[in-house]
PDB file of N, CA, C and O in Angstrom, chain B, residues numbered from 101:
ATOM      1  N   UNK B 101       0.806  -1.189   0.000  1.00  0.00           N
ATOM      2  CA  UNK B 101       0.000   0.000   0.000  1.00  0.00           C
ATOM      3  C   UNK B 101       0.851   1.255   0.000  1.00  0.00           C
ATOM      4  O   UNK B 101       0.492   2.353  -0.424  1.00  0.00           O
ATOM      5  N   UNK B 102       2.011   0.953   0.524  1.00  0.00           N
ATOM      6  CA  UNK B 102       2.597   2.122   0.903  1.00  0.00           C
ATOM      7  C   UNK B 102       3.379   2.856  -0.458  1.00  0.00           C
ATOM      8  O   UNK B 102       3.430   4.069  -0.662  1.00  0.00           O
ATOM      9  N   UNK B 103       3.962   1.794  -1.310  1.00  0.00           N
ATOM     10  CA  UNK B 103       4.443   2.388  -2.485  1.00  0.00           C
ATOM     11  C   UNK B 103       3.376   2.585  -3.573  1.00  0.00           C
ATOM     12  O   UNK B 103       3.524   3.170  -4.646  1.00  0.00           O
ATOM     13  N   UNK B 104       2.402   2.057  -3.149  1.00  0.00           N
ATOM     14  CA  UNK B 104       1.088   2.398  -4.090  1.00  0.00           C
ATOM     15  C   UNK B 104       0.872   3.946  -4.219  1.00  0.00           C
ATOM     16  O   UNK B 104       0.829   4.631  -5.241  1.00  0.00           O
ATOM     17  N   UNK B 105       0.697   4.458  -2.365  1.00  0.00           N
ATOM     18  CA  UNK B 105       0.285   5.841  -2.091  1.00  0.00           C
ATOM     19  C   UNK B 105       1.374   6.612  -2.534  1.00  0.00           C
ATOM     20  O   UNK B 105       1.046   7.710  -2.983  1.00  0.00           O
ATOM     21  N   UNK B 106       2.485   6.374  -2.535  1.00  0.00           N
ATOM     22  CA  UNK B 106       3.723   7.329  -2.996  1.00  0.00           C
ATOM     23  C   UNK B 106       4.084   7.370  -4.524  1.00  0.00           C
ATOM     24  O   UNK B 106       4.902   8.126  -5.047  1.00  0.00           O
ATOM     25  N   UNK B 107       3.217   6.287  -5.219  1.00  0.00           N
ATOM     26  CA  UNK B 107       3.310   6.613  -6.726  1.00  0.00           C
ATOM     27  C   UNK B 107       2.018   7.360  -6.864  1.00  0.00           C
ATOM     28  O   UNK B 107       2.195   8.451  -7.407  1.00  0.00           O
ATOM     29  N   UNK B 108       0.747   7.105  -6.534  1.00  0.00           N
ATOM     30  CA  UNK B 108      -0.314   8.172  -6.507  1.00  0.00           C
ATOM     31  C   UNK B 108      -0.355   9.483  -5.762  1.00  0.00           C
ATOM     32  O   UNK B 108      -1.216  10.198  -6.274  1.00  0.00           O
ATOM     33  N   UNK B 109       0.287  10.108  -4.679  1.00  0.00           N
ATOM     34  CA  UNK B 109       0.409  10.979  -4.415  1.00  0.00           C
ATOM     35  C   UNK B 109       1.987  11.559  -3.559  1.00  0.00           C
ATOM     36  O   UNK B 109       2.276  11.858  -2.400  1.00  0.00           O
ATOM     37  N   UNK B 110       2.781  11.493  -4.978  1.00  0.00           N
ATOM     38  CA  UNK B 110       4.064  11.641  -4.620  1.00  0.00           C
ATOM     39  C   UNK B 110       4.752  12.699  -3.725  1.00  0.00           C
ATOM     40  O   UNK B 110       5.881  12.643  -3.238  1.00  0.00           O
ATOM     41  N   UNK B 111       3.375  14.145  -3.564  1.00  0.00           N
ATOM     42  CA  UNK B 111       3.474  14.837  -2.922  1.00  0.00           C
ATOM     43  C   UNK B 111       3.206  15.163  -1.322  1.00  0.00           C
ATOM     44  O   UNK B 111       3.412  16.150  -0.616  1.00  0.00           O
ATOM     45  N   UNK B 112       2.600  13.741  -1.078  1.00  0.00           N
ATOM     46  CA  UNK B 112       2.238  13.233  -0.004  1.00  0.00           C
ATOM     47  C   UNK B 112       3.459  12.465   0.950  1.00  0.00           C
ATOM     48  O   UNK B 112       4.078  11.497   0.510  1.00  0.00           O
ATOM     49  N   UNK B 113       3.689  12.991   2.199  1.00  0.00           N
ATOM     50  CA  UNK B 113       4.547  12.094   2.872  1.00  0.00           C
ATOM     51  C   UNK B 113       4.257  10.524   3.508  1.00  0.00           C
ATOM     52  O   UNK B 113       5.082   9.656   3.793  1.00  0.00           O
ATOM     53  N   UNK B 114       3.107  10.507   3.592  1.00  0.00           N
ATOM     54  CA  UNK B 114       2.708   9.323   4.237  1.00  0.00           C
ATOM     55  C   UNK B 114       3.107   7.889   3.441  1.00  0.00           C
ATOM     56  O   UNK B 114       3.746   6.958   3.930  1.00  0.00           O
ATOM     57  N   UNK B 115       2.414   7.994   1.736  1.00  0.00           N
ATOM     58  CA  UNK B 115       3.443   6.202   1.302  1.00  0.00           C
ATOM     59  C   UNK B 115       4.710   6.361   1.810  1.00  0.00           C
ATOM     60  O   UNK B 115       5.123   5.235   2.084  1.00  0.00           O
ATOM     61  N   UNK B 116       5.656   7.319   2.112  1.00  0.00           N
ATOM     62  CA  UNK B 116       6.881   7.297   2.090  1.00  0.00           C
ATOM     63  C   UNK B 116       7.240   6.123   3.695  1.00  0.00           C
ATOM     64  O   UNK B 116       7.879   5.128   4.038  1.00  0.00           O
ATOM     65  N   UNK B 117       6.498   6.932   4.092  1.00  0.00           N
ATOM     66  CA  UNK B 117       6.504   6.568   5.930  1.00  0.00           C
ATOM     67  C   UNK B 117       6.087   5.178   5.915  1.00  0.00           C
ATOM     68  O   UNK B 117       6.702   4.354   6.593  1.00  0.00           O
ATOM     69  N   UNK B 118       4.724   4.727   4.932  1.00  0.00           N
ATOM     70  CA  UNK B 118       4.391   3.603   5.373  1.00  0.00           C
ATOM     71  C   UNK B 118       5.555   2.456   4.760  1.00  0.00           C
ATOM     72  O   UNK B 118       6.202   1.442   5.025  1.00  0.00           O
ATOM     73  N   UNK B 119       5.289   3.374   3.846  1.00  0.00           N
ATOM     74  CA  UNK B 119       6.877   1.700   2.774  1.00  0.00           C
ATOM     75  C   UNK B 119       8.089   1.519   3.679  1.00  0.00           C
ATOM     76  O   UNK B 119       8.714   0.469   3.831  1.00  0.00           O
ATOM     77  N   UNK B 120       8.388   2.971   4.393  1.00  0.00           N
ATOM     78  CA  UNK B 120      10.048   2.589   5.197  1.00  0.00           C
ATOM     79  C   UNK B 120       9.238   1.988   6.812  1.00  0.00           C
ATOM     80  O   UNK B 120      10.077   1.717   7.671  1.00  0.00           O
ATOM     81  N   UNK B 121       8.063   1.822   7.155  1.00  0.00           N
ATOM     82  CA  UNK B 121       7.901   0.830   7.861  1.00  0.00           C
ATOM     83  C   UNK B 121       7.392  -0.435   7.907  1.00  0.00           C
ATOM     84  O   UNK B 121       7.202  -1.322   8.739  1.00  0.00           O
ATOM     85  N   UNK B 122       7.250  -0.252   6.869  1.00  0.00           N
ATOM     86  CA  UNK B 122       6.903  -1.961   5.968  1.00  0.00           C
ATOM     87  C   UNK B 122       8.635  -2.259   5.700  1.00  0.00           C
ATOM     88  O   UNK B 122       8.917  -3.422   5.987  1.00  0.00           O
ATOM     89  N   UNK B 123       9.948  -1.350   5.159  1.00  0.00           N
ATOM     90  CA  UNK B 123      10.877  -2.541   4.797  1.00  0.00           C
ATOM     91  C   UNK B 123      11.365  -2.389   6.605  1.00  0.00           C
ATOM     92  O   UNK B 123      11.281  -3.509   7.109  1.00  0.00           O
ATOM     93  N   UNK B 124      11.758  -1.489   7.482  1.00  0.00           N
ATOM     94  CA  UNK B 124      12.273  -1.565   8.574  1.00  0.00           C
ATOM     95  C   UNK B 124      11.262  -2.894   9.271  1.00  0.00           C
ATOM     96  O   UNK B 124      11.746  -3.323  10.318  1.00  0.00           O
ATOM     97  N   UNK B 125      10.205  -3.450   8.920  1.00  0.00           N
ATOM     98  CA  UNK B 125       9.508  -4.777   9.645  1.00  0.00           C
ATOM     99  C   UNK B 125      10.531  -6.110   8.693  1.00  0.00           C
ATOM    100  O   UNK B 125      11.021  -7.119   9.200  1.00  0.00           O
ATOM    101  N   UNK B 126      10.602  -5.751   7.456  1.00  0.00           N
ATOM    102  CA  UNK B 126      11.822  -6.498   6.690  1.00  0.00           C
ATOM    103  C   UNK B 126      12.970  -6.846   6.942  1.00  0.00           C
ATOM    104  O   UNK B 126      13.419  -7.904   6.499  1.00  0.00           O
ATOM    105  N   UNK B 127      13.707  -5.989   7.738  1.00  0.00           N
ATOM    106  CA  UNK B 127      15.187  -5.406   7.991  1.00  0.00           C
ATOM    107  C   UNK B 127      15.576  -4.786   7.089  1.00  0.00           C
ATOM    108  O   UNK B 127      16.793  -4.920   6.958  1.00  0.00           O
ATOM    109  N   UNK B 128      14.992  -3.954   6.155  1.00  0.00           N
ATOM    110  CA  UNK B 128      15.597  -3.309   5.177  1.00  0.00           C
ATOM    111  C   UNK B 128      15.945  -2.232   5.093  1.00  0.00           C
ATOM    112  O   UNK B 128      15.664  -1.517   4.131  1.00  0.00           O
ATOM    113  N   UNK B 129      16.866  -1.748   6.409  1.00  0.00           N
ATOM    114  CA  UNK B 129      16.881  -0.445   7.139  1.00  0.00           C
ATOM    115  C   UNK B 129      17.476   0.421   5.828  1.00  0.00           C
ATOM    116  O   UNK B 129      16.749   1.383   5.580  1.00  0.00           O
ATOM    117  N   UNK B 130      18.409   0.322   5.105  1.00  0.00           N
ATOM    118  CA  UNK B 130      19.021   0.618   3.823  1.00  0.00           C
ATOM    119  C   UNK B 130      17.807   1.793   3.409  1.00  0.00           C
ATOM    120  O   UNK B 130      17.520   2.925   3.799  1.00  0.00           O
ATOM    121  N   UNK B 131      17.290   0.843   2.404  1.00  0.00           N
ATOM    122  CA  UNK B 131      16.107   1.323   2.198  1.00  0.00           C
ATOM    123  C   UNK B 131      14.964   2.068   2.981  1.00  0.00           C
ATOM    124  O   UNK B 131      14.564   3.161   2.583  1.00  0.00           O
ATOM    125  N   UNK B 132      14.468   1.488   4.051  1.00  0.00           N
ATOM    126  CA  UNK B 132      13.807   2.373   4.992  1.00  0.00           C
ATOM    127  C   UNK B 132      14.206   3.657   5.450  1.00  0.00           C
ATOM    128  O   UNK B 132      13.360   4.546   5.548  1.00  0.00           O
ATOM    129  N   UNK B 133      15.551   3.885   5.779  1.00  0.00           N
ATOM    130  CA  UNK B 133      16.326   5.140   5.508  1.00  0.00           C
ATOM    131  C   UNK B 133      15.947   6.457   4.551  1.00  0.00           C
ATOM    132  O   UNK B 133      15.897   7.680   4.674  1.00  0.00           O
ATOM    133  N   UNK B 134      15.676   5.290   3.364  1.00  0.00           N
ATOM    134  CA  UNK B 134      16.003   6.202   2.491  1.00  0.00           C
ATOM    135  C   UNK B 134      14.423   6.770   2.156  1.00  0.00           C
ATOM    136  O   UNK B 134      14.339   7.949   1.813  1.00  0.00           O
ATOM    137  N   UNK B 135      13.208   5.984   2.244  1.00  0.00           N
ATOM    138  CA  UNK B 135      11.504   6.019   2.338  1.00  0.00           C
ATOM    139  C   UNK B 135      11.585   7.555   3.611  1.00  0.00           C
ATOM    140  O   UNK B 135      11.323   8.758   3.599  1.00  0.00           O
ATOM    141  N   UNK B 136      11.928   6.888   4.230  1.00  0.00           N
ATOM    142  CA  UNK B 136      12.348   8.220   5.165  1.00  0.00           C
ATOM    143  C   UNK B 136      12.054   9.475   5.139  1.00  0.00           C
ATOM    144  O   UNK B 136      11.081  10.188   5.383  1.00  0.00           O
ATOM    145  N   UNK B 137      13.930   9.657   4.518  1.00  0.00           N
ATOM    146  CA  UNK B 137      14.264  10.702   4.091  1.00  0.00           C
ATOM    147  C   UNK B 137      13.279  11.557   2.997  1.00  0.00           C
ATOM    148  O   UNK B 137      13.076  12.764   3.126  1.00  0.00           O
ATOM    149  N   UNK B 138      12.663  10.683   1.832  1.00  0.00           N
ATOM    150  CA  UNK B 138      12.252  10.786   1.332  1.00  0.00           C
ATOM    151  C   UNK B 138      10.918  11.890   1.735  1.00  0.00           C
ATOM    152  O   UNK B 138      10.477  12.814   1.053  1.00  0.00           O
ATOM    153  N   UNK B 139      10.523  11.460   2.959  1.00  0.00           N
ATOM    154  CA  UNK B 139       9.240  11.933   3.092  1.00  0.00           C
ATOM    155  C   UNK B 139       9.794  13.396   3.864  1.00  0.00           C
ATOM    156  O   UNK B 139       9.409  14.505   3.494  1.00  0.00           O
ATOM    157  N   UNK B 140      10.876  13.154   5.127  1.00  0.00           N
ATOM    158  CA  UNK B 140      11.194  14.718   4.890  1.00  0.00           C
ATOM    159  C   UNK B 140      11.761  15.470   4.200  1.00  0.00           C
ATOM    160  O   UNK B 140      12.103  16.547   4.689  1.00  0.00           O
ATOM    161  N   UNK B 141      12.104  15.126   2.623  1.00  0.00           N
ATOM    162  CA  UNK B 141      12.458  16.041   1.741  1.00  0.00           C
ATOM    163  C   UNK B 141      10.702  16.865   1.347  1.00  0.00           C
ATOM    164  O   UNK B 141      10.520  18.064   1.137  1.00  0.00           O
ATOM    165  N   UNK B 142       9.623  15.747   1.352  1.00  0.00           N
ATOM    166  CA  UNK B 142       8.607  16.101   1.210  1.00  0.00           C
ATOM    167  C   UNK B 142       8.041  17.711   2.298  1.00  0.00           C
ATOM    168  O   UNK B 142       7.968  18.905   2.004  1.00  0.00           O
ATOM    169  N   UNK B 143       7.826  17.147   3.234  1.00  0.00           N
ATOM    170  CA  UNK B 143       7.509  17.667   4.443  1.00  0.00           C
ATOM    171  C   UNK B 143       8.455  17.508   5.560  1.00  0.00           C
ATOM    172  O   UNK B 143       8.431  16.568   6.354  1.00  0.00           O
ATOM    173  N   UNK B 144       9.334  18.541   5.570  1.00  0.00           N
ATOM    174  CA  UNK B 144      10.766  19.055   6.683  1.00  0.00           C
ATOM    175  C   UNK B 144      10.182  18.713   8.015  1.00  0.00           C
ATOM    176  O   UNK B 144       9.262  19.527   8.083  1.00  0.00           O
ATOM    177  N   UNK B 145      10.153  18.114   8.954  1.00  0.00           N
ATOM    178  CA  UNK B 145      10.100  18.495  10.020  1.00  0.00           C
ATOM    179  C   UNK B 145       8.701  17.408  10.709  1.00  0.00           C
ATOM    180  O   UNK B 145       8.078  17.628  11.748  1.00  0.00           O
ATOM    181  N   UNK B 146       8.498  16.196   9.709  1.00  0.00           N
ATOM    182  CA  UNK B 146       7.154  15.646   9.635  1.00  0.00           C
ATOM    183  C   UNK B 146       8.047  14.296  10.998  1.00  0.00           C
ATOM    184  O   UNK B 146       9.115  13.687  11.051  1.00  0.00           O
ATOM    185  N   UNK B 147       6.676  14.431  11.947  1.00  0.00           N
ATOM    186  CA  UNK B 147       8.012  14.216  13.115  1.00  0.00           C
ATOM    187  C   UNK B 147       7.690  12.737  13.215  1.00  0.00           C
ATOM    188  O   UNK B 147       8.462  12.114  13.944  1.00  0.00           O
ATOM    189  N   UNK B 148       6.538  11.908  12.535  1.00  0.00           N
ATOM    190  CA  UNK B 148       6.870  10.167  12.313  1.00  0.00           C
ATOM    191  C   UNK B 148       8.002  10.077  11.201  1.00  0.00           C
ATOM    192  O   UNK B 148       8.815   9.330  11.746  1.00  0.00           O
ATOM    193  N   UNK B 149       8.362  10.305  10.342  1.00  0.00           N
ATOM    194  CA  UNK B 149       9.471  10.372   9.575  1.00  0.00           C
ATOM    195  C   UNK B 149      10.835  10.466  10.199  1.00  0.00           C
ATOM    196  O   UNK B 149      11.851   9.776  10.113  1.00  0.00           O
ATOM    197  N   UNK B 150      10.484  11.637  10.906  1.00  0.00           N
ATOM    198  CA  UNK B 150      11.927  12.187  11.701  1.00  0.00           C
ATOM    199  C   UNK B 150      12.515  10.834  12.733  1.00  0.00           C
ATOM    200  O   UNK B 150      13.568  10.204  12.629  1.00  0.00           O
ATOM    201  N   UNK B 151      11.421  10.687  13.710  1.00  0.00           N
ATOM    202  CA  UNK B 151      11.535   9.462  14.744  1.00  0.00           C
ATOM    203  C   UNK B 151      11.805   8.390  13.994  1.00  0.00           C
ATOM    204  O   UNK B 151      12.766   7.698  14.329  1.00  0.00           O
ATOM    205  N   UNK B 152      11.215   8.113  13.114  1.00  0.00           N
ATOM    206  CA  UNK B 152      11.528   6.949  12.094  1.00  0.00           C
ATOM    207  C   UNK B 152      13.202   6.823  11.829  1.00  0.00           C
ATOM    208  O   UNK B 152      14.121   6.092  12.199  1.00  0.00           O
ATOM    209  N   UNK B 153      13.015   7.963  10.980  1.00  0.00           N
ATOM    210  CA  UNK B 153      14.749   7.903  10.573  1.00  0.00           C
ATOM    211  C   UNK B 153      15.859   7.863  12.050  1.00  0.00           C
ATOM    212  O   UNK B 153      16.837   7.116  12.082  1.00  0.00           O
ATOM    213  N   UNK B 154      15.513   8.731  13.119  1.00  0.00           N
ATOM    214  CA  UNK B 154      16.527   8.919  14.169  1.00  0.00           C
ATOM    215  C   UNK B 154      15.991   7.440  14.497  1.00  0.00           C
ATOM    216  O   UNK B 154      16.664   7.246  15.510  1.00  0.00           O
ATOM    217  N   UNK B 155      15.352   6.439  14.359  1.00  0.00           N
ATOM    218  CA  UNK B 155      15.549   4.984  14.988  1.00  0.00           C
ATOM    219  C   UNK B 155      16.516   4.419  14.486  1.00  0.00           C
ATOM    220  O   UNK B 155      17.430   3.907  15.132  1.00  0.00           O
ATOM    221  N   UNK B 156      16.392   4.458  12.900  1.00  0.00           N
ATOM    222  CA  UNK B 156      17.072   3.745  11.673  1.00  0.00           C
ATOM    223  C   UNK B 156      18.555   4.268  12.132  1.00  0.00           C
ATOM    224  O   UNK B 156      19.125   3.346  12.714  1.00  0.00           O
ATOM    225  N   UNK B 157      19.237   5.254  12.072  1.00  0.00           N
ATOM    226  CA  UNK B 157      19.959   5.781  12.819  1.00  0.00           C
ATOM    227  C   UNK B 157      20.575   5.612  13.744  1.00  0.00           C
ATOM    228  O   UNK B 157      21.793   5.490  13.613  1.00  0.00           O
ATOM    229  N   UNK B 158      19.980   5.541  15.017  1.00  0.00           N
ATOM    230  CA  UNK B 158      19.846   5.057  16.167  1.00  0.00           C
ATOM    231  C   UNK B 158      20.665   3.606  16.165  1.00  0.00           C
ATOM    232  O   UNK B 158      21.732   3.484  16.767  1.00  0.00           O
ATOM    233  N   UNK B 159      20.189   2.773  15.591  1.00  0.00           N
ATOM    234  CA  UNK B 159      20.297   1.364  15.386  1.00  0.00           C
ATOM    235  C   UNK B 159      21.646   1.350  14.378  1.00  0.00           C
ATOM    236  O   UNK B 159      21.987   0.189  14.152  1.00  0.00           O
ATOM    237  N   UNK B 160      22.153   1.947  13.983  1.00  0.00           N
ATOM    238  CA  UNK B 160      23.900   1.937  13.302  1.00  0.00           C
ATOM    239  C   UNK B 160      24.359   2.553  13.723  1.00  0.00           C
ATOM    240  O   UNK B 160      25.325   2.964  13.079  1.00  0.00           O
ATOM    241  N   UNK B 161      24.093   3.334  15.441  1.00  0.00           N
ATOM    242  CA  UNK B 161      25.130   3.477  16.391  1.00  0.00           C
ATOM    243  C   UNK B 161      25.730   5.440  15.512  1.00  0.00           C
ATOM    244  O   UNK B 161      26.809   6.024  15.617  1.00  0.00           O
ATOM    245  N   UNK B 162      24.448   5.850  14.755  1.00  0.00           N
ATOM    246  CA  UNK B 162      25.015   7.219  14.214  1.00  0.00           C
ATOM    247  C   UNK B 162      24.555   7.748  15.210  1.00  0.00           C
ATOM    248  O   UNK B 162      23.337   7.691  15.039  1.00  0.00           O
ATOM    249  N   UNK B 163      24.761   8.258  16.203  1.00  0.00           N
ATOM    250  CA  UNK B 163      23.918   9.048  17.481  1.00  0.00           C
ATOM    251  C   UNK B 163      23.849  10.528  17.172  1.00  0.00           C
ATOM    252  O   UNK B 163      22.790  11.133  17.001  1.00  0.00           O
ATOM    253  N   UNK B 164      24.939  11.014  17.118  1.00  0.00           N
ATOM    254  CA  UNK B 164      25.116  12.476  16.292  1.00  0.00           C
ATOM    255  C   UNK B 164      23.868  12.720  15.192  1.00  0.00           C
ATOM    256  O   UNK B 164      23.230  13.773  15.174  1.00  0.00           O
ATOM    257  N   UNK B 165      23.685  11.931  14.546  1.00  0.00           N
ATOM    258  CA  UNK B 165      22.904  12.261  13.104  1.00  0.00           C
ATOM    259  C   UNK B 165      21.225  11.993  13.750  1.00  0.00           C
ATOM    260  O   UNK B 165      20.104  12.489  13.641  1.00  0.00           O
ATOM    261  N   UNK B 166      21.847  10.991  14.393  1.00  0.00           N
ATOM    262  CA  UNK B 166      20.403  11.016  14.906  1.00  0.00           C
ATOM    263  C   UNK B 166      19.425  11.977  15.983  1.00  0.00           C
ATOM    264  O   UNK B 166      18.219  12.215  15.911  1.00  0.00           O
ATOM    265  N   UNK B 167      20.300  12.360  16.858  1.00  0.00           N
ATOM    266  CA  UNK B 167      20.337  13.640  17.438  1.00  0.00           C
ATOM    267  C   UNK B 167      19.866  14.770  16.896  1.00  0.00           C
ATOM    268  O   UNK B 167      19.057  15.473  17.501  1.00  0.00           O
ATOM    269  N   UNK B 168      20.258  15.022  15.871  1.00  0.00           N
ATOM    270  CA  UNK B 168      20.126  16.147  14.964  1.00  0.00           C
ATOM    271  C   UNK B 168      18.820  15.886  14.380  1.00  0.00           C
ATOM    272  O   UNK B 168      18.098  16.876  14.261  1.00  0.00           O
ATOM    273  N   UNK B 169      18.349  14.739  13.981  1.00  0.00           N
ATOM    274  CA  UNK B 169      17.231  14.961  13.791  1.00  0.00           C
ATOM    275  C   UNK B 169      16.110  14.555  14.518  1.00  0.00           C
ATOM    276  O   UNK B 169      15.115  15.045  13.986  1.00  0.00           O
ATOM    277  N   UNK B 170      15.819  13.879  15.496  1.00  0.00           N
ATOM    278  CA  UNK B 170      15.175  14.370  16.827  1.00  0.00           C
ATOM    279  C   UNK B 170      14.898  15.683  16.975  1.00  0.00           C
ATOM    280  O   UNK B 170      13.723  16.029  17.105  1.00  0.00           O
ATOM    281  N   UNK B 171      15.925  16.613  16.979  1.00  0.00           N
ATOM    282  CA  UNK B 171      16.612  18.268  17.160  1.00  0.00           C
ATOM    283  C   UNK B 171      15.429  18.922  16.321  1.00  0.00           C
ATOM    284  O   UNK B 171      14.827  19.893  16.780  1.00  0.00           O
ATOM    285  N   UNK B 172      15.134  18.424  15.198  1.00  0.00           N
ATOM    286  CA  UNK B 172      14.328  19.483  14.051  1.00  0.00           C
ATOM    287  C   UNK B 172      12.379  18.912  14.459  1.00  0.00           C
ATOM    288  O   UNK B 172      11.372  19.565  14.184  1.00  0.00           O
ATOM    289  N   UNK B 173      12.444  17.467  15.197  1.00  0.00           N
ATOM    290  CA  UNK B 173      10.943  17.842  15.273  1.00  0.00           C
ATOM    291  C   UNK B 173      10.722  19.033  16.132  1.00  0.00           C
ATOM    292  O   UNK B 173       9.583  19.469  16.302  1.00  0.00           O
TER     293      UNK B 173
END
């Protein structure tokens, strides 16, 4: 569903969010990362995205990066 909603409303952050927690249930943190990011390039500051990514983050021991974005919700 989630890459469904992000090819139908690409301007929308939410497929982004749902696909990078559909692959992070995968282990596909890589990717989930990047669904992520994706959605706060969409919407800066969209703070399930943000928490999302500072987990993904979190979990490869980047604490700094992750920090920082915690920092912007």
């Amino acid at each position: 569903e989630g890459k469904a909603l992000s090819k139908a409303a690409p301007d929308h952050p939410a497929g982004f969010i749902m696909t990078g927690v559909s692959l992070l249930a995968l282990d596909r943190n890589d990717e989930a990362e990047k669904s992520f990011r994706e959605a706060l390039a969409i919407s800066p500051g969209n703070p399930v995205a943000a928490a999302k990514l500072a987990n993904v983050l979190e979990a490869r021991k980047q604490y700094a990066e992750a920090e920082l974005v915690y920092k912007s919700i």
